[in-house]
Amino acid sequence: MDSVALTTERLVLRPPTEGDIDAITVACQDPEIGRWTTVPSPYAREDAEEFVRLIAGWWADGSEVVWAMYADDLLVGMIGLHNIADHFTGAAAELGYWVTADARGRGYLTEAARAVLDWGFGELGLVRIRWQAVVGNIPSARAARALGFRYEGLQRQALTSPRGRDDGWMAALLPDDDRTPVDWPVL
């Protein structure tokens, strides 16, 4: 699949390139990103180089689509649809993201995610997009709830990362769901 850029009111979303490696490396020094994601910790420049190389391959084979989020030419995060898979009854994917420390609380994530969700349902024809996070990742859960995801429960020891196994919160969004936030029992 050919990569695409997405534009929102305040953001440009584009696949990261070699020119983004230093900004990604700096952003991933934030312990909160390593705490809640599968990003290696400690994070080295070589990790960013490999990440950018992998993203190009994922776009090419259609298995994942990842964008760097830019506001005023500054990297403010990463967002993507991961583990894109065709099932017997339609394609599904997982929404994943992280936001730089300086950009948190500005609404960039929900703005970018709305564009990514619309693109995934529209261009890829996804029939389900899931979200998952390590139990306790309240900021990620609040963002997913704000996007209209429906909480589906807790899976014990379901999430793996370099840390090992963690319990995970799960939620999903379907193309025809009303995206108005609903109550989540964990928030």
Short mmCIF file of C-alpha atoms in Angstrom, two decimals:
data_model
loop_
_atom_site.label_atom_id
_atom_site.label_comp_id
_atom_site.label_asym_id
_atom_site.label_seq_id
_atom_site.Cartn_x
_atom_site.Cartn_y
_atom_site.Cartn_z
CA MET A 1 0.00 0.00 0.00
CA ASP A 2 1.23 3.50 -0.74
CA SER A 3 1.69 5.71 2.32
CA VAL A 4 -0.54 8.74 2.73
CA ALA A 5 -0.46 11.94 4.72
CA LEU A 6 -3.45 13.20 6.67
CA THR A 7 -4.15 16.78 7.63
CA THR A 8 -6.33 18.14 10.44
CA GLU A 9 -6.99 21.68 11.60
CA ARG A 10 -3.71 21.85 13.57
CA LEU A 11 -1.76 18.76 12.56
CA VAL A 12 0.02 17.08 9.71
CA LEU A 13 0.22 13.29 9.97
CA ARG A 14 2.81 11.64 7.77
CA PRO A 15 4.90 8.49 7.88
CA PRO A 16 8.17 9.24 9.65
CA THR A 17 11.36 9.43 7.62
CA GLU A 18 15.07 9.42 8.40
CA GLY A 19 14.75 13.15 9.08
CA ASP A 20 12.54 12.32 12.09
CA ILE A 21 14.96 9.94 13.79
CA ASP A 22 16.50 12.48 16.17
CA ALA A 23 13.10 13.87 17.24
CA ILE A 24 11.76 10.35 17.84
CA THR A 25 14.87 9.47 19.86
CA VAL A 26 14.47 12.56 22.07
CA ALA A 27 10.72 11.98 22.56
CA CYS A 28 11.22 8.36 23.59
CA GLN A 29 13.51 9.35 26.46
CA ASP A 30 10.29 10.22 28.32
CA PRO A 31 9.81 7.49 30.93
CA GLU A 32 6.00 7.70 30.54
CA ILE A 33 6.23 6.52 26.92
CA GLY A 34 8.34 3.55 27.95
CA ARG A 35 6.06 2.84 30.91
CA TRP A 36 2.87 2.47 28.92
CA THR A 37 3.97 1.29 25.46
CA THR A 38 6.15 -1.38 23.90
CA VAL A 39 8.83 1.23 23.09
CA PRO A 40 12.25 -0.06 24.24
CA SER A 41 13.62 1.48 27.42
CA PRO A 42 16.28 2.76 27.45
CA TYR A 43 15.67 4.08 23.93
CA ALA A 44 18.64 4.58 21.62
CA ARG A 45 19.00 6.31 18.25
CA GLU A 46 19.34 2.84 16.70
CA ASP A 47 15.84 2.02 17.99
CA ALA A 48 14.44 5.04 16.12
CA GLU A 49 16.35 4.08 12.98
CA GLU A 50 14.89 0.57 13.11
CA PHE A 51 11.40 1.93 13.85
CA VAL A 52 11.45 4.21 10.79
CA ARG A 53 12.73 1.35 8.62
CA LEU A 54 10.01 -0.99 9.91
CA ILE A 55 7.27 1.57 9.28
CA ALA A 56 8.21 1.83 5.61
CA GLY A 57 7.93 -1.95 5.31
CA TRP A 58 4.61 -2.06 7.17
CA TRP A 59 3.11 0.52 4.84
CA ALA A 60 4.41 -1.43 1.84
CA ASP A 61 2.90 -4.74 2.95
CA GLY A 62 -0.25 -3.21 4.45
CA SER A 63 0.22 -4.80 7.87
CA GLU A 64 0.42 -1.52 9.79
CA VAL A 65 0.10 2.20 9.03
CA VAL A 66 1.93 4.65 11.27
CA TRP A 67 2.10 8.41 11.18
CA ALA A 68 4.26 10.98 12.96
CA MET A 69 2.04 13.76 14.32
CA TYR A 70 3.36 17.25 13.66
CA ALA A 71 2.11 20.61 15.00
CA ASP A 72 3.93 23.64 13.62
CA ASP A 73 6.69 21.36 12.29
CA LEU A 74 7.35 19.88 15.75
CA LEU A 75 6.92 16.17 16.47
CA VAL A 76 4.10 15.83 19.00
CA GLY A 77 3.53 12.07 18.83
CA MET A 78 3.00 8.89 16.86
CA ILE A 79 -0.25 7.23 15.93
CA GLY A 80 -1.10 4.18 13.89
CA LEU A 81 -3.35 1.31 13.02
CA HIS A 82 -1.52 -1.84 13.99
CA ASN A 83 -1.97 -5.55 13.34
CA ILE A 84 -4.23 -4.95 10.36
CA ALA A 85 -5.73 -8.31 9.54
CA ASP A 86 -8.36 -9.60 7.18
CA HIS A 87 -10.79 -11.88 8.90
CA PHE A 88 -13.54 -13.95 7.36
CA THR A 89 -15.98 -11.12 8.01
CA GLY A 90 -13.83 -8.04 7.33
CA ALA A 91 -10.63 -6.31 8.31
CA ALA A 92 -9.77 -5.13 11.81
CA ALA A 93 -6.90 -3.22 13.39
CA GLU A 94 -5.68 -1.78 16.68
CA LEU A 95 -5.26 1.94 17.35
CA GLY A 96 -1.99 2.78 19.09
CA TYR A 97 -0.38 6.08 19.99
CA TRP A 98 1.97 8.07 22.17
CA VAL A 99 2.30 11.82 22.69
CA THR A 100 5.40 13.81 23.64
CA ALA A 101 5.53 15.24 27.15
CA ASP A 102 5.30 18.87 25.98
CA ALA A 103 2.29 18.16 23.75
CA ARG A 104 0.09 16.38 26.30
CA GLY A 105 -3.16 18.03 27.29
CA ARG A 106 -3.54 20.05 24.08
CA GLY A 107 -6.03 17.78 22.30
CA TYR A 108 -3.60 16.72 19.59
CA LEU A 109 -4.18 13.03 20.18
CA THR A 110 -7.96 13.08 19.80
CA GLU A 111 -7.66 15.38 16.76
CA ALA A 112 -5.20 13.03 15.08
CA ALA A 113 -7.07 9.90 16.12
CA ARG A 114 -10.35 11.11 14.62
CA ALA A 115 -8.61 11.52 11.26
CA VAL A 116 -6.94 8.09 11.55
CA LEU A 117 -10.19 6.37 12.57
CA ASP A 118 -12.10 7.98 9.69
CA TRP A 119 -9.35 6.95 7.27
CA GLY A 120 -9.24 3.39 8.61
CA PHE A 121 -12.99 2.89 8.38
CA GLY A 122 -13.24 4.70 5.04
CA GLU A 123 -10.11 3.88 3.07
CA LEU A 124 -9.28 0.49 4.56
CA GLY A 125 -12.88 -0.59 5.07
CA LEU A 126 -12.16 -1.73 8.62
CA VAL A 127 -15.10 -3.29 10.45
CA ARG A 128 -13.57 -2.99 13.92
CA ILE A 129 -10.81 -0.96 15.53
CA ARG A 130 -9.74 -2.00 18.98
CA TRP A 131 -7.86 -0.15 21.66
CA GLN A 132 -5.94 -1.68 24.52
CA ALA A 133 -3.78 -0.32 27.30
CA VAL A 134 -1.99 -1.50 30.38
CA VAL A 135 -4.31 -1.28 33.38
CA GLY A 136 -3.72 2.08 35.04
CA ASN A 137 -3.02 4.07 31.87
CA ILE A 138 -5.76 6.57 32.64
CA PRO A 139 -4.70 9.21 30.05
CA SER A 140 -4.91 6.66 27.22
CA ALA A 141 -8.25 5.38 28.47
CA ARG A 142 -9.65 8.92 28.67
CA ALA A 143 -8.57 9.57 25.08
CA ALA A 144 -10.12 6.32 23.82
CA ARG A 145 -13.37 7.07 25.68
CA ALA A 146 -13.42 10.61 24.21
CA LEU A 147 -13.10 9.06 20.73
CA GLY A 148 -16.21 6.95 21.31
CA PHE A 149 -14.59 3.59 22.03
CA ARG A 150 -16.76 1.19 24.03
CA TYR A 151 -15.09 -0.45 27.01
CA GLU A 152 -15.15 -4.24 26.65
CA GLY A 153 -13.29 -5.38 29.73
CA LEU A 154 -10.08 -6.48 31.34
CA GLN A 155 -7.89 -9.28 30.08
CA ARG A 156 -5.50 -10.73 32.60
CA GLN A 157 -1.85 -10.86 31.57
CA ALA A 158 -2.90 -10.22 27.95
CA LEU A 159 -0.41 -7.51 27.04
CA THR A 160 3.25 -8.20 26.45
CA SER A 161 6.18 -5.81 26.31
CA PRO A 162 9.86 -5.82 27.18
CA ARG A 163 8.70 -5.56 30.83
CA GLY A 164 6.87 -8.89 30.61
CA ARG A 165 3.10 -9.39 30.87
CA ASP A 166 0.50 -6.89 32.07
CA ASP A 167 -3.23 -6.90 32.61
CA GLY A 168 -4.95 -4.92 29.88
CA TRP A 169 -8.05 -2.82 29.40
CA MET A 170 -9.81 -3.46 26.08
CA ALA A 171 -12.24 -1.35 24.06
CA ALA A 172 -13.43 -1.18 20.46
CA LEU A 173 -15.09 1.06 17.93
CA LEU A 174 -17.24 -0.03 15.00
CA PRO A 175 -17.83 2.10 11.89
CA ASP A 176 -21.46 2.82 12.72
CA ASP A 177 -20.97 3.50 16.43
CA ASP A 178 -22.15 6.83 17.74
CA ARG A 179 -18.85 8.35 18.80
CA THR A 180 -20.36 10.18 21.73
CA PRO A 181 -18.44 9.17 24.86
CA VAL A 182 -20.20 6.71 27.16
CA ASP A 183 -19.42 5.72 30.74
CA TRP A 184 -16.50 3.39 31.32
CA PRO A 185 -16.39 1.49 34.62
CA VAL A 186 -12.64 2.11 34.98
CA LEU A 187 -12.85 5.92 34.65
#
